[in-house]
Amino acid sequence: MIRICDSVTHSPWKVYLSEVDPVLTEVSVGGLTPARTYQFRLCAVNQVGRGQYSAETQRTRCDRRHHHHHLHEEEEDEEEEEEEEEEEEEEEEEEEEEEKRQIMYQCLEFEASSEV
């Protein structure tokens, strides 16, 4: 189930789609007012009942040309992957810096012992 809220008028959450094919990773939301800002949230519904709603999406402005917005998990997955890659790169840089410090320290120790 997908619910929509107009962020400008602060309208109550309305059901936009009550059923979505579970294999879809993208849904096109039509009928939006151009230049208006919207938020979305969704939940799973099955024979057992309705699950908890997701966190609200960031406010999204409707594109004037297309009058719709695509909701899809791929963007979120890509953002998470990019964040993880950035963290890994930072860790690698820190490790390299630490290795350089260790080598420098060893060189200084060697020089100090050679002077004696």
mmCIF file of C-alpha atoms in Angstrom:
data_model
loop_
_atom_site.group_PDB
_atom_site.id
_atom_site.type_symbol
_atom_site.label_atom_id
_atom_site.label_comp_id
_atom_site.label_asym_id
_atom_site.label_seq_id
_atom_site.Cartn_x
_atom_site.Cartn_y
_atom_site.Cartn_z
ATOM 1 C CA MET A 1 0.000 0.000 0.000
ATOM 2 C CA ILE A 2 1.336 3.444 -0.893
ATOM 3 C CA ARG A 3 0.112 6.576 0.838
ATOM 4 C CA ILE A 4 0.717 10.137 -0.317
ATOM 5 C CA CYS A 5 0.695 13.485 1.462
ATOM 6 C CA ASP A 6 0.777 16.963 -0.097
ATOM 7 C CA SER A 7 3.509 18.749 1.834
ATOM 8 C CA VAL A 8 2.221 22.213 0.914
ATOM 9 C CA THR A 9 -1.352 21.859 2.156
ATOM 10 C CA HIS A 10 -0.397 19.314 4.844
ATOM 11 C CA SER A 11 -3.302 17.192 3.708
ATOM 12 C CA PRO A 12 -3.876 13.965 5.618
ATOM 13 C CA TRP A 13 -2.191 10.841 4.282
ATOM 14 C CA LYS A 14 -4.289 9.326 1.483
ATOM 15 C CA VAL A 15 -4.104 5.841 0.030
ATOM 16 C CA TYR A 16 -2.614 6.213 -3.436
ATOM 17 C CA LEU A 17 -2.310 2.529 -4.342
ATOM 18 C CA SER A 18 -3.878 -0.165 -2.212
ATOM 19 C CA GLU A 19 -2.198 -2.975 -4.157
ATOM 20 C CA VAL A 20 1.234 -3.098 -5.763
ATOM 21 C CA ASP A 21 2.813 -6.063 -7.508
ATOM 22 C CA PRO A 22 5.334 -7.361 -4.926
ATOM 23 C CA VAL A 23 8.055 -7.926 -7.532
ATOM 24 C CA LEU A 24 8.091 -4.271 -8.622
ATOM 25 C CA THR A 25 10.973 -2.101 -7.450
ATOM 26 C CA GLU A 26 9.585 1.035 -9.077
ATOM 27 C CA VAL A 27 6.142 2.621 -9.157
ATOM 28 C CA SER A 28 5.129 5.609 -11.263
ATOM 29 C CA VAL A 29 2.882 7.989 -9.340
ATOM 30 C CA GLY A 30 0.665 10.023 -11.673
ATOM 31 C CA GLY A 31 -1.920 12.753 -11.244
ATOM 32 C CA LEU A 32 0.354 15.030 -9.227
ATOM 33 C CA THR A 33 0.177 18.810 -9.354
ATOM 34 C CA PRO A 34 3.248 20.304 -11.052
ATOM 35 C CA ALA A 35 5.692 22.169 -8.785
ATOM 36 C CA ARG A 36 3.986 20.795 -5.665
ATOM 37 C CA THR A 37 5.943 18.935 -3.040
ATOM 38 C CA TYR A 38 4.873 15.475 -1.895
ATOM 39 C CA GLN A 39 5.904 12.811 0.567
ATOM 40 C CA PHE A 40 5.264 9.094 0.377
ATOM 41 C CA ARG A 41 5.260 6.135 2.723
ATOM 42 C CA LEU A 42 4.409 2.514 2.169
ATOM 43 C CA CYS A 43 3.666 -0.691 3.980
ATOM 44 C CA ALA A 44 3.269 -4.348 3.193
ATOM 45 C CA VAL A 45 -0.200 -5.854 3.177
ATOM 46 C CA ASN A 46 -0.863 -9.590 2.980
ATOM 47 C CA GLN A 47 -3.346 -12.205 4.206
ATOM 48 C CA VAL A 48 -2.137 -11.704 7.801
ATOM 49 C CA GLY A 49 -2.766 -7.965 7.757
ATOM 50 C CA ARG A 50 -0.943 -4.694 7.303
ATOM 51 C CA GLY A 51 2.664 -4.131 8.370
ATOM 52 C CA GLN A 52 4.128 -0.953 9.788
ATOM 53 C CA TYR A 53 4.522 2.015 7.492
ATOM 54 C CA SER A 54 7.978 2.933 6.261
ATOM 55 C CA ALA A 55 9.560 6.204 7.247
ATOM 56 C CA GLU A 56 8.270 9.094 5.179
ATOM 57 C CA THR A 57 10.301 9.843 2.078
ATOM 58 C CA GLN A 58 12.081 13.131 1.763
ATOM 59 C CA ARG A 59 9.907 15.840 0.329
ATOM 60 C CA THR A 60 9.839 15.448 -3.431
ATOM 61 C CA ARG A 61 8.872 18.169 -5.874
ATOM 62 C CA CYS A 62 6.709 17.091 -8.808
ATOM 63 C CA ASP A 63 8.477 17.562 -12.136
ATOM 64 C CA ARG A 64 6.635 20.101 -14.295
ATOM 65 C CA ARG A 65 7.260 18.132 -17.493
ATOM 66 C CA HIS A 66 6.188 14.686 -16.368
ATOM 67 C CA HIS A 67 3.614 15.318 -13.624
ATOM 68 C CA HIS A 68 4.655 12.137 -11.885
ATOM 69 C CA HIS A 69 7.300 10.791 -9.583
ATOM 70 C CA HIS A 70 9.031 7.416 -9.525
ATOM 71 C CA LEU A 71 9.292 5.631 -6.222
ATOM 72 C CA HIS A 72 11.921 2.954 -6.277
ATOM 73 C CA GLU A 73 14.191 1.100 -3.952
ATOM 74 C CA GLU A 74 17.121 1.152 -6.366
ATOM 75 C CA GLU A 75 17.925 4.800 -5.528
ATOM 76 C CA GLU A 76 18.047 3.995 -1.823
ATOM 77 C CA ASP A 77 20.192 0.916 -2.468
ATOM 78 C CA GLU A 78 22.591 2.951 -4.623
ATOM 79 C CA GLU A 79 22.858 5.651 -1.946
ATOM 80 C CA GLU A 80 23.618 3.043 0.712
ATOM 81 C CA GLU A 81 26.252 1.430 -1.519
ATOM 82 C CA GLU A 82 27.870 4.815 -2.179
ATOM 83 C CA GLU A 83 27.971 5.576 1.544
ATOM 84 C CA GLU A 84 29.530 2.185 2.269
ATOM 85 C CA GLU A 85 32.128 2.707 -0.468
ATOM 86 C CA GLU A 86 32.995 6.138 0.922
ATOM 87 C CA GLU A 87 33.390 4.685 4.417
ATOM 88 C CA GLU A 88 35.629 1.910 3.076
ATOM 89 C CA GLU A 89 37.757 4.441 1.198
ATOM 90 C CA GLU A 90 38.109 6.556 4.341
ATOM 91 C CA GLU A 91 39.133 3.492 6.345
ATOM 92 C CA GLU A 92 41.703 2.542 3.705
ATOM 93 C CA GLU A 93 43.113 6.072 3.720
ATOM 94 C CA GLU A 94 43.355 6.018 7.515
ATOM 95 C CA GLU A 95 45.136 2.656 7.397
ATOM 96 C CA GLU A 96 47.585 3.983 4.797
ATOM 97 C CA GLU A 97 48.265 7.043 6.936
ATOM 98 C CA GLU A 98 48.848 4.837 9.964
ATOM 99 C CA GLU A 99 51.283 2.658 7.982
ATOM 100 C CA LYS A 100 53.155 5.779 6.862
ATOM 101 C CA ARG A 101 53.368 6.979 10.489
ATOM 102 C CA GLN A 102 54.694 3.598 11.586
ATOM 103 C CA ILE A 103 57.370 3.588 8.869
ATOM 104 C CA MET A 104 58.343 7.152 9.738
ATOM 105 C CA TYR A 105 58.543 6.250 13.427
ATOM 106 C CA GLN A 106 60.742 3.233 12.643
ATOM 107 C CA CYS A 107 63.030 5.416 10.508
ATOM 108 C CA LEU A 108 63.332 7.952 13.325
ATOM 109 C CA GLU A 109 64.105 5.174 15.816
ATOM 110 C CA PHE A 110 66.750 3.778 13.448
ATOM 111 C CA GLU A 111 68.353 7.212 13.017
ATOM 112 C CA ALA A 112 68.344 7.778 16.762
ATOM 113 C CA SER A 113 69.977 4.392 17.438
ATOM 114 C CA SER A 114 72.572 5.021 14.699
ATOM 115 C CA GLU A 115 73.600 8.329 16.263
ATOM 116 C CA VAL A 116 74.479 6.685 19.582
#
